[in-house]
Every structure is written in C-alpha cells, then in structure tokens.
N, CA, C and O of each residue as an XYZ file, in Angstrom:
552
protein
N     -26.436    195.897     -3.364
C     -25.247    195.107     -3.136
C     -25.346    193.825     -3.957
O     -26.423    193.236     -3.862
N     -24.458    193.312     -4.710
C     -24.106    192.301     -5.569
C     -23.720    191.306     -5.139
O     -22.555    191.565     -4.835
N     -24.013    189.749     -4.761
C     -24.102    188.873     -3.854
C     -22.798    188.594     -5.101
O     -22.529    188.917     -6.258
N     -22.173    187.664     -3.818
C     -21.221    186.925     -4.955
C     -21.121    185.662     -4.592
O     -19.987    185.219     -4.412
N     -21.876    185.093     -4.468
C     -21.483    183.196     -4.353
C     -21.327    182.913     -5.380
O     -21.249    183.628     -6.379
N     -21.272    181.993     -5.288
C     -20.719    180.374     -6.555
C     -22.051    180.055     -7.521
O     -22.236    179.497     -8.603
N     -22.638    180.534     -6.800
C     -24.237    179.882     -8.176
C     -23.978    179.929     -9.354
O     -23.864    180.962    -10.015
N     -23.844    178.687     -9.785
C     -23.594    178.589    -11.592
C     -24.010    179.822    -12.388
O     -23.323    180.412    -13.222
N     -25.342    180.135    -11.960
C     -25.698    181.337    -13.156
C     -25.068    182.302    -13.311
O     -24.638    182.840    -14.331
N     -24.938    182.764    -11.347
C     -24.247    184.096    -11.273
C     -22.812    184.149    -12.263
O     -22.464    184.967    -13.114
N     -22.140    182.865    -11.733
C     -20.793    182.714    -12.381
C     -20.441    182.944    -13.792
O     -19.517    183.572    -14.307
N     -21.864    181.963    -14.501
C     -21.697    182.309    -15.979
C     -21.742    183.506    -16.513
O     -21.077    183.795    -17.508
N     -22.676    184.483    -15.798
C     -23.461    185.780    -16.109
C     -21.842    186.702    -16.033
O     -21.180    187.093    -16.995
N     -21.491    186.880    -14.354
C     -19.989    187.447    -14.405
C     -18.631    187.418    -15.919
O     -17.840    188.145    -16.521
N     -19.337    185.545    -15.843
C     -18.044    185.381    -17.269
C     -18.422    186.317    -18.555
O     -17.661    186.867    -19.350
N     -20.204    186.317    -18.482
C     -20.201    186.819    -19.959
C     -19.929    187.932    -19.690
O     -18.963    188.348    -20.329
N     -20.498    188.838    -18.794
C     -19.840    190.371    -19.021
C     -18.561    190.621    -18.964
O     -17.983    191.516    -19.581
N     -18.118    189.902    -18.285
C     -16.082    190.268    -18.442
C     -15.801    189.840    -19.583
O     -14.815    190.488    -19.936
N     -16.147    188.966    -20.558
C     -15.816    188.676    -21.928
C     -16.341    189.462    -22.828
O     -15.834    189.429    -23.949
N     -17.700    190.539    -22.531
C     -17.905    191.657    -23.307
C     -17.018    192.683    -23.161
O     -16.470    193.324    -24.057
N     -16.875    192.838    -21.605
C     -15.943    194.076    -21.151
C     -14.323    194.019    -22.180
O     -13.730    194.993    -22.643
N     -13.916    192.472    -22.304
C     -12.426    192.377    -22.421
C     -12.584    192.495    -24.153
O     -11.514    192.402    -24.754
N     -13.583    192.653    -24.832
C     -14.426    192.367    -26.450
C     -13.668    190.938    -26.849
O     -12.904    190.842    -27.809
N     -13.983    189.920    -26.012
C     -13.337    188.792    -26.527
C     -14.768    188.385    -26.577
O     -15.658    188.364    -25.727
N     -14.683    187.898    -28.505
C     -16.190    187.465    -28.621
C     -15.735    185.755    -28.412
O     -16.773    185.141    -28.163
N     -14.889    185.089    -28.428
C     -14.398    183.824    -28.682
C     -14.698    183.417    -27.223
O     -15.748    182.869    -26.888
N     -13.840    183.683    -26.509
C     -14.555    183.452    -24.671
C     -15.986    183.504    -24.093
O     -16.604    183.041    -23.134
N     -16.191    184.268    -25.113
C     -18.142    185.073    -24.596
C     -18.891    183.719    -25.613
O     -19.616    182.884    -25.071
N     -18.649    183.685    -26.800
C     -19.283    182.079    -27.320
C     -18.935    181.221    -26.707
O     -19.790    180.337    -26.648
N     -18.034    181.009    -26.171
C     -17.874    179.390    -25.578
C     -18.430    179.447    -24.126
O     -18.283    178.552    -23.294
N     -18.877    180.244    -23.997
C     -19.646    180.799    -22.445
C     -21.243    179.388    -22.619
O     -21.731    178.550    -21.862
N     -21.470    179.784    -23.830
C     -23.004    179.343    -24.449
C     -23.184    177.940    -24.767
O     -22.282    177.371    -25.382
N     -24.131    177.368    -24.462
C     -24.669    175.555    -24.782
C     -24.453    176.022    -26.450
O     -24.519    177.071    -27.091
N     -24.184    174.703    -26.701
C     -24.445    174.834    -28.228
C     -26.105    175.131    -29.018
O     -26.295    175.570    -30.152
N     -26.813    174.857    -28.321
C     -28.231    175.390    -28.387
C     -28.703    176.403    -27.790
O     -29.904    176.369    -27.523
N     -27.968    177.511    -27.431
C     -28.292    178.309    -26.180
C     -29.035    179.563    -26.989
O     -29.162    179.396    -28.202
N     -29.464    180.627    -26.499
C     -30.350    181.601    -27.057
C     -29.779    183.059    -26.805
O     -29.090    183.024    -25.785
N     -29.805    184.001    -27.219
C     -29.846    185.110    -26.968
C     -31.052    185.734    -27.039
O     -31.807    185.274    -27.896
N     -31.441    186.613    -26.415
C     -32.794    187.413    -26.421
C     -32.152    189.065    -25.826
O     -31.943    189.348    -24.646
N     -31.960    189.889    -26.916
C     -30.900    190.977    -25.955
C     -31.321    192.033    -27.156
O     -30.600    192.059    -28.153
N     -32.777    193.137    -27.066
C     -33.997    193.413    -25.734
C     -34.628    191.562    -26.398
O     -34.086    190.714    -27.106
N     -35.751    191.622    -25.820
C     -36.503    190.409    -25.852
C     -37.603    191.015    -26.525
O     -38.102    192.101    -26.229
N     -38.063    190.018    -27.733
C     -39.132    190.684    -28.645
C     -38.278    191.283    -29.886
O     -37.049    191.218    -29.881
N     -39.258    192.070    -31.310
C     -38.378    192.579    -31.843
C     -37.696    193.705    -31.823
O     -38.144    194.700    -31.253
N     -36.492    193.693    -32.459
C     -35.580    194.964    -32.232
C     -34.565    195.289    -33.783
O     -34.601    194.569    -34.781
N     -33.908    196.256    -33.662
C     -33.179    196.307    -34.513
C     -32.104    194.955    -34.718
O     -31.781    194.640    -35.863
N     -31.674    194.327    -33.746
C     -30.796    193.695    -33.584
C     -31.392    192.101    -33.924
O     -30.651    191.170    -34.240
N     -33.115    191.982    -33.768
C     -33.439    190.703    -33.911
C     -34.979    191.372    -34.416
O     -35.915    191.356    -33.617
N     -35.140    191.921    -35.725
C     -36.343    192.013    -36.192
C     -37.132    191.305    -35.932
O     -37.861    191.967    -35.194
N     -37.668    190.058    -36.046
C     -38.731    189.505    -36.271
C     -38.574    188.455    -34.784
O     -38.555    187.224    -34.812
N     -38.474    189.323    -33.537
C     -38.217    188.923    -32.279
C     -37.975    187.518    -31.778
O     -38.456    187.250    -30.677
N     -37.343    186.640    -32.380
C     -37.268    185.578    -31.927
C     -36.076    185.043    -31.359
O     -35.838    183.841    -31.482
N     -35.372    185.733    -30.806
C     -33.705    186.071    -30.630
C     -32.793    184.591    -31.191
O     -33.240    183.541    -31.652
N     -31.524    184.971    -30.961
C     -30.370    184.083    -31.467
C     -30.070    183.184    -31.113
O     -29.445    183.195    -30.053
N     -30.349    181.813    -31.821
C     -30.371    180.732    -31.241
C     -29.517    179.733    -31.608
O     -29.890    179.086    -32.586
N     -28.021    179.278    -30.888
C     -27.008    178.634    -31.427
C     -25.895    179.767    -31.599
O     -25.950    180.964    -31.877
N     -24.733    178.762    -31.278
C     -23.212    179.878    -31.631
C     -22.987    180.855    -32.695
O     -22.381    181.925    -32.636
N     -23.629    180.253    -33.755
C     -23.045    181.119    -34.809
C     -24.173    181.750    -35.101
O     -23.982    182.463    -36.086
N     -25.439    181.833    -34.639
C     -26.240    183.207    -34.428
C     -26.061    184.199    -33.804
O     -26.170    185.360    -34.198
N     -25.626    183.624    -32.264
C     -25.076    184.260    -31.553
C     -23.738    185.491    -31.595
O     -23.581    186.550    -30.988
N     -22.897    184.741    -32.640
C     -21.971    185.255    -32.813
C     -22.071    186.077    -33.569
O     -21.176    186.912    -33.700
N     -23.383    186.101    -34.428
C     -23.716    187.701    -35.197
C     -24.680    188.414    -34.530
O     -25.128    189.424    -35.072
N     -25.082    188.069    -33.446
C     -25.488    189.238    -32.663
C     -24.272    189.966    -32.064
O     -24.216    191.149    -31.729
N     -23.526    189.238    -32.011
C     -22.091    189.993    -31.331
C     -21.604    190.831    -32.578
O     -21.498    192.035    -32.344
N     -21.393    190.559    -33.434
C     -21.038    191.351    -34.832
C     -22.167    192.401    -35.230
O     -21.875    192.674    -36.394
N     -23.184    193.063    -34.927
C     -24.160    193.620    -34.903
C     -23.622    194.398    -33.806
O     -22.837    195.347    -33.829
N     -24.318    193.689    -32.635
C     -24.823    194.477    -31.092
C     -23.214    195.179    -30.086
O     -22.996    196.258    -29.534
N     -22.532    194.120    -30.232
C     -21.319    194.484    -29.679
C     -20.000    194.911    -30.242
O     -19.282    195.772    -29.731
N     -19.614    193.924    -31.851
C     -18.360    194.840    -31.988
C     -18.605    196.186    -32.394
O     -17.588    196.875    -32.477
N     -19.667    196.732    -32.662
C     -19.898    197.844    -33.149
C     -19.931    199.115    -32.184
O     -20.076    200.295    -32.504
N     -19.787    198.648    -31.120
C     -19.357    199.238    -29.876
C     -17.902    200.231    -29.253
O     -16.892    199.529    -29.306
N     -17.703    201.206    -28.874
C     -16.484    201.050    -28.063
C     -16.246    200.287    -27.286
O     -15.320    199.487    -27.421
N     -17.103    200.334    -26.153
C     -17.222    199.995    -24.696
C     -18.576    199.552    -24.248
O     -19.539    200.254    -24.555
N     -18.793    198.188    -23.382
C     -19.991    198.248    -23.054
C     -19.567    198.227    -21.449
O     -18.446    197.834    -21.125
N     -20.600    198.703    -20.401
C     -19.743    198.699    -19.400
C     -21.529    198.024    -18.516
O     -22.623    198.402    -18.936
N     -21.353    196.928    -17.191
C     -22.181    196.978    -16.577
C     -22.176    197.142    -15.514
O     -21.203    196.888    -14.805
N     -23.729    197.816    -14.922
C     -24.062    198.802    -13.512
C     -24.753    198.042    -13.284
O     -25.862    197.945    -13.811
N     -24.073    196.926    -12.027
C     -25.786    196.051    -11.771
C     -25.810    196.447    -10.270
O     -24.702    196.744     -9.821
N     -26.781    196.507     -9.465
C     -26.575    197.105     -8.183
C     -27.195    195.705     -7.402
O     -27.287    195.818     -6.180
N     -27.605    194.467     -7.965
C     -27.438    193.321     -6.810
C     -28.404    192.160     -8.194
O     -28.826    192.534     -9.288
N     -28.444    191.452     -7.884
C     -28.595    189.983     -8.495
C     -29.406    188.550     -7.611
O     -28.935    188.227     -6.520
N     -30.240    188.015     -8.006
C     -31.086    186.877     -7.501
C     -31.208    185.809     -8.295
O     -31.779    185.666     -9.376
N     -30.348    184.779     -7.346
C     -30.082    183.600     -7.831
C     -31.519    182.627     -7.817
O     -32.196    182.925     -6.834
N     -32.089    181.649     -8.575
C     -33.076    180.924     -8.247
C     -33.114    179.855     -8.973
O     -33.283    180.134    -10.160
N     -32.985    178.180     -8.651
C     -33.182    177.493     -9.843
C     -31.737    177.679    -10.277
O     -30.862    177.857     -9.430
N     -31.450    177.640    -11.667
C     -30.603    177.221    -12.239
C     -30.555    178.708    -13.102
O     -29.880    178.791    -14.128
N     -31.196    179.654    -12.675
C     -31.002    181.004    -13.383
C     -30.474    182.261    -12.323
O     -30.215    181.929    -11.166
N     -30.318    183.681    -12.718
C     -29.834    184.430    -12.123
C     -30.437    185.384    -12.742
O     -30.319    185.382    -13.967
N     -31.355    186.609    -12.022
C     -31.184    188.189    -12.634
C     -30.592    189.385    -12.387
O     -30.476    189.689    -11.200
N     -30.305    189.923    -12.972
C     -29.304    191.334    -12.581
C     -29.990    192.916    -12.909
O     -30.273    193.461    -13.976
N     -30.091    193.300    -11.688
C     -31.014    194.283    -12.310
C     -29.616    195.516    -11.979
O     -28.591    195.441    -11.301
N     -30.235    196.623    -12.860
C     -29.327    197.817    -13.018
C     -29.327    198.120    -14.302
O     -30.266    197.667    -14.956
N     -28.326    198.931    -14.991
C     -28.165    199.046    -16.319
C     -26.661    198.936    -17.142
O     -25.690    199.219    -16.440
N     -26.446    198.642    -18.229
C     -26.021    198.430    -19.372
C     -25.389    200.087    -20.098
O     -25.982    200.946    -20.750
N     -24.515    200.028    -19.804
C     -23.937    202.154    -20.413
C     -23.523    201.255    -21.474
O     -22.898    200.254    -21.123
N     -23.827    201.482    -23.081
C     -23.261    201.470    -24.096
C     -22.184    202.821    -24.681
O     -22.566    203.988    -24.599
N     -21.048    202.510    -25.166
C     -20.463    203.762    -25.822
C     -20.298    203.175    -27.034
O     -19.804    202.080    -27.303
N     -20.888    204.240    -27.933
C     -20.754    203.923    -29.459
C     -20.953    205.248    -30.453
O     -22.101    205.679    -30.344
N     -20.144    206.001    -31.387
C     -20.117    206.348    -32.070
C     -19.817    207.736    -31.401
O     -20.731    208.517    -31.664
N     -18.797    208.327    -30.588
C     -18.832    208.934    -29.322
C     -19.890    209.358    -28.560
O     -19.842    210.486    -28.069
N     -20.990    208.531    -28.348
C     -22.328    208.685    -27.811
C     -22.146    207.814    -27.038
O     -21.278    206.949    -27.148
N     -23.261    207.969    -25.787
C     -23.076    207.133    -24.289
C     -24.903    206.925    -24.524
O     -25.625    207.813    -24.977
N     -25.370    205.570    -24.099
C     -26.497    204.970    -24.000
C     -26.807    203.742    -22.554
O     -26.323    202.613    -22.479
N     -27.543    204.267    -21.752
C     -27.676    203.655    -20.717
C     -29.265    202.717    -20.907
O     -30.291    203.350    -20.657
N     -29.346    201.823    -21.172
C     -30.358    200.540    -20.895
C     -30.300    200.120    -19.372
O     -29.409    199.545    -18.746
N     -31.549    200.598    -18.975
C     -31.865    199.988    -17.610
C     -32.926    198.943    -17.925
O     -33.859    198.897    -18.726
N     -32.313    197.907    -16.757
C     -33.570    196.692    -16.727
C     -33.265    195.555    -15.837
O     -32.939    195.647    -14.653
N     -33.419    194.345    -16.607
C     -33.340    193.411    -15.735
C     -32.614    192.251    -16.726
O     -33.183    191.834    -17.736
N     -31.592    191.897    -16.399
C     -31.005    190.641    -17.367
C     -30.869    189.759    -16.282
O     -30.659    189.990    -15.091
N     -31.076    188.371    -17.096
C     -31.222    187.025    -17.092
C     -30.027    186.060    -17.537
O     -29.253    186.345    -18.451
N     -29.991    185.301    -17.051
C     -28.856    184.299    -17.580
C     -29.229    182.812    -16.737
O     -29.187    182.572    -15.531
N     -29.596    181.966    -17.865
C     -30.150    180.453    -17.453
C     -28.765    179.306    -17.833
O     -28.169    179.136    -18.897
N     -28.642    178.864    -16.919
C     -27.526    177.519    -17.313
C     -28.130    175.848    -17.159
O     -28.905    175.182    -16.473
N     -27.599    175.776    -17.805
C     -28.097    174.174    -18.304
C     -26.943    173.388    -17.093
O     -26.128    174.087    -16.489
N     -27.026    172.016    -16.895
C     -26.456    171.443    -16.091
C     -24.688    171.518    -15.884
O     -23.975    171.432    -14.885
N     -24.467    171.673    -16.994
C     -22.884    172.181    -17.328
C     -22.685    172.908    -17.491
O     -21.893    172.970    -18.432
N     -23.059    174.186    -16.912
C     -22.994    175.004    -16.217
C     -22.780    176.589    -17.481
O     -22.819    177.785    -17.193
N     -22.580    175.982    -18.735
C     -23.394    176.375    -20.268
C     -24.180    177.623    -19.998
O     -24.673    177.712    -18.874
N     -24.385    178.644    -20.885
C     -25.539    179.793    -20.970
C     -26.555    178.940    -21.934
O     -26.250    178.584    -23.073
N     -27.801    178.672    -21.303
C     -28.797    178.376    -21.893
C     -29.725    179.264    -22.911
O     -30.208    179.134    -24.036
N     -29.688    180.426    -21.666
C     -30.513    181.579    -22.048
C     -29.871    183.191    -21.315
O     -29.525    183.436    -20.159
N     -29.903    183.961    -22.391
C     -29.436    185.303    -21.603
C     -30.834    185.731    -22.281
O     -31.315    185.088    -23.214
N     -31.552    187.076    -21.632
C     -32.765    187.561    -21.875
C     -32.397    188.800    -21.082
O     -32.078    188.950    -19.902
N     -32.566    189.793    -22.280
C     -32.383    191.759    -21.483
C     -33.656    192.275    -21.677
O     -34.097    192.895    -22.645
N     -34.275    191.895    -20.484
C     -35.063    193.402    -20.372
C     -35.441    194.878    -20.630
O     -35.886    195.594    -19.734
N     -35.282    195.217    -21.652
C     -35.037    196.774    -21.498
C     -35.628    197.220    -22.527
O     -35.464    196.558    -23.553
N     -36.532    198.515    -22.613
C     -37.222    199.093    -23.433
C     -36.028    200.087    -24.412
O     -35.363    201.003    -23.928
N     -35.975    199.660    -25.783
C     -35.140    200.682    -26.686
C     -35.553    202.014    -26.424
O     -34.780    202.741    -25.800
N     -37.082    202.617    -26.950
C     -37.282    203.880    -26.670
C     -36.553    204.841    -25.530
O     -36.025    205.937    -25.722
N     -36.678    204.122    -24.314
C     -36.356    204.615    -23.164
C     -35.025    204.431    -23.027
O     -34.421    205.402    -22.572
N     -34.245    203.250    -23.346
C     -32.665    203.346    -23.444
C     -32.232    204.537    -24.478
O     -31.147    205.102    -24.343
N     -32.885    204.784    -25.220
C     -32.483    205.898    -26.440
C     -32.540    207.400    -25.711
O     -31.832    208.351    -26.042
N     -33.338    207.404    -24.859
C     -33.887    208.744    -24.345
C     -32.449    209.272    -23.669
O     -32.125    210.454    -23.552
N     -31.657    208.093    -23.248
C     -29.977    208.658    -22.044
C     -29.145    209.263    -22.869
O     -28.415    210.146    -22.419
N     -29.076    208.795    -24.666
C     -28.150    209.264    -25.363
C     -27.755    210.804    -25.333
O     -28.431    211.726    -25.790
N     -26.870    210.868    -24.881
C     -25.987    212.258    -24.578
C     -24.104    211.663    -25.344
O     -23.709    210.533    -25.633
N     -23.448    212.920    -25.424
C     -22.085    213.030    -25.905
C     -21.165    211.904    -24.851
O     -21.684    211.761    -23.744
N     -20.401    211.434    -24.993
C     -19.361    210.944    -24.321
C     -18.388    211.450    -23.778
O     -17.557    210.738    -23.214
C-alpha cells in the first residue's frame, strides 16, 4: 500500500513520475534544484557510462533525451514508499515500452529534496542484466 501524505519527497517523486507518464520533459526539469543529480541505474550504464550520473538541468535533460524520449511509455508499479528525512523510497518496478518491447526494472528508487522542496537527488536501483531478462513483445 502506497502512503500518501504530504512529505515533500513523496510529493516531488509523484510529480516526477506523472511528468514522465504525461512525456512532459519541461515539467519533469523544473521538478529538479538547479544542481540536482540523476543516478537512473546508479553506477555505470548505457545511459551514464562512466557512472557518475547527471548532474544539473541540462544534463539531466539529456538523460531524458537518451533514457526517456526514446520510449513509448514508461509506466510505474510501486507497491508502497518510506518517507525519512528529507528523502523518500519507492520500491516496486518501472515497465518500460520501447521499440514494441515491454521491460520491467524492479528495485528501489529514491528521490531527495533540498529545502524547497527541489529534486536534489533521484537514484534507481536496479540491476540492467536482470531488468533485460522481462523483455518480452508488447
């Protein structure tokens, strides 16, 4: 079950996925501190070779040009969330649709807010190998 209070993080976290869901990358950047980070898996990946994820809007905004418009649909399955501090995690998974292929990333995402209530830090959990293993037809 998915708590829903007011906790800044939760709130921000909600905004960013409904701004992936709606592919408004313009709403989903202004979600972010101007110093804020992406880490989405954490470590390196196709999306951030040399693992040090995206740091600032207009990095950010080419991880979105990479990771997301290249997407149909990203859709999220979180089955409950823990607020703590000034952060939030969401565990469940991530169904990607892309290229009529369906890809499910299970894990644990993160979302840290700075006092204004800003994405500091988003951080996804999730092993590629094993997200690769769900790919089936759409």
């Amino acid at each position: 079950m998915t708590t829903t209070t007011d906790h800044p993080a939760r709130v921000a976290g909600h905004a960013s996925q409904a701004a992936v869901r709606a592919r408004d990358k313009a709403a989903w950047l202004e979600l972010f501190a101007a110093d804020g980070i992406v880490e989405d898996p954490i470590g390196p990946s196709v999306f951030d070779p040399k693992g040090r994820g995206h740091r600032g809007r207009e990095a950010i905004g080419a991880f979105w040009d990479k990771a997301i418009a290249s997407t149909e649909s990203i859709e999220f399955h979180f089955g409950d969330s823990f607020a703590c501090g000034n952060e939030v995690a969401f565990t469940g998974l991530i169904r990607t649709h892309i290229g009529g292929q369906v890809i499910d990333a299970e894990g644990v995402f993160t979302y840290r807010v700075d006092d204004a209530g800003k994405i500091a830090a988003l951080r996804a959990f999730w092993e590629t190998d094993r997200a690769m293993k769900t790919m089936r037809p759409a």
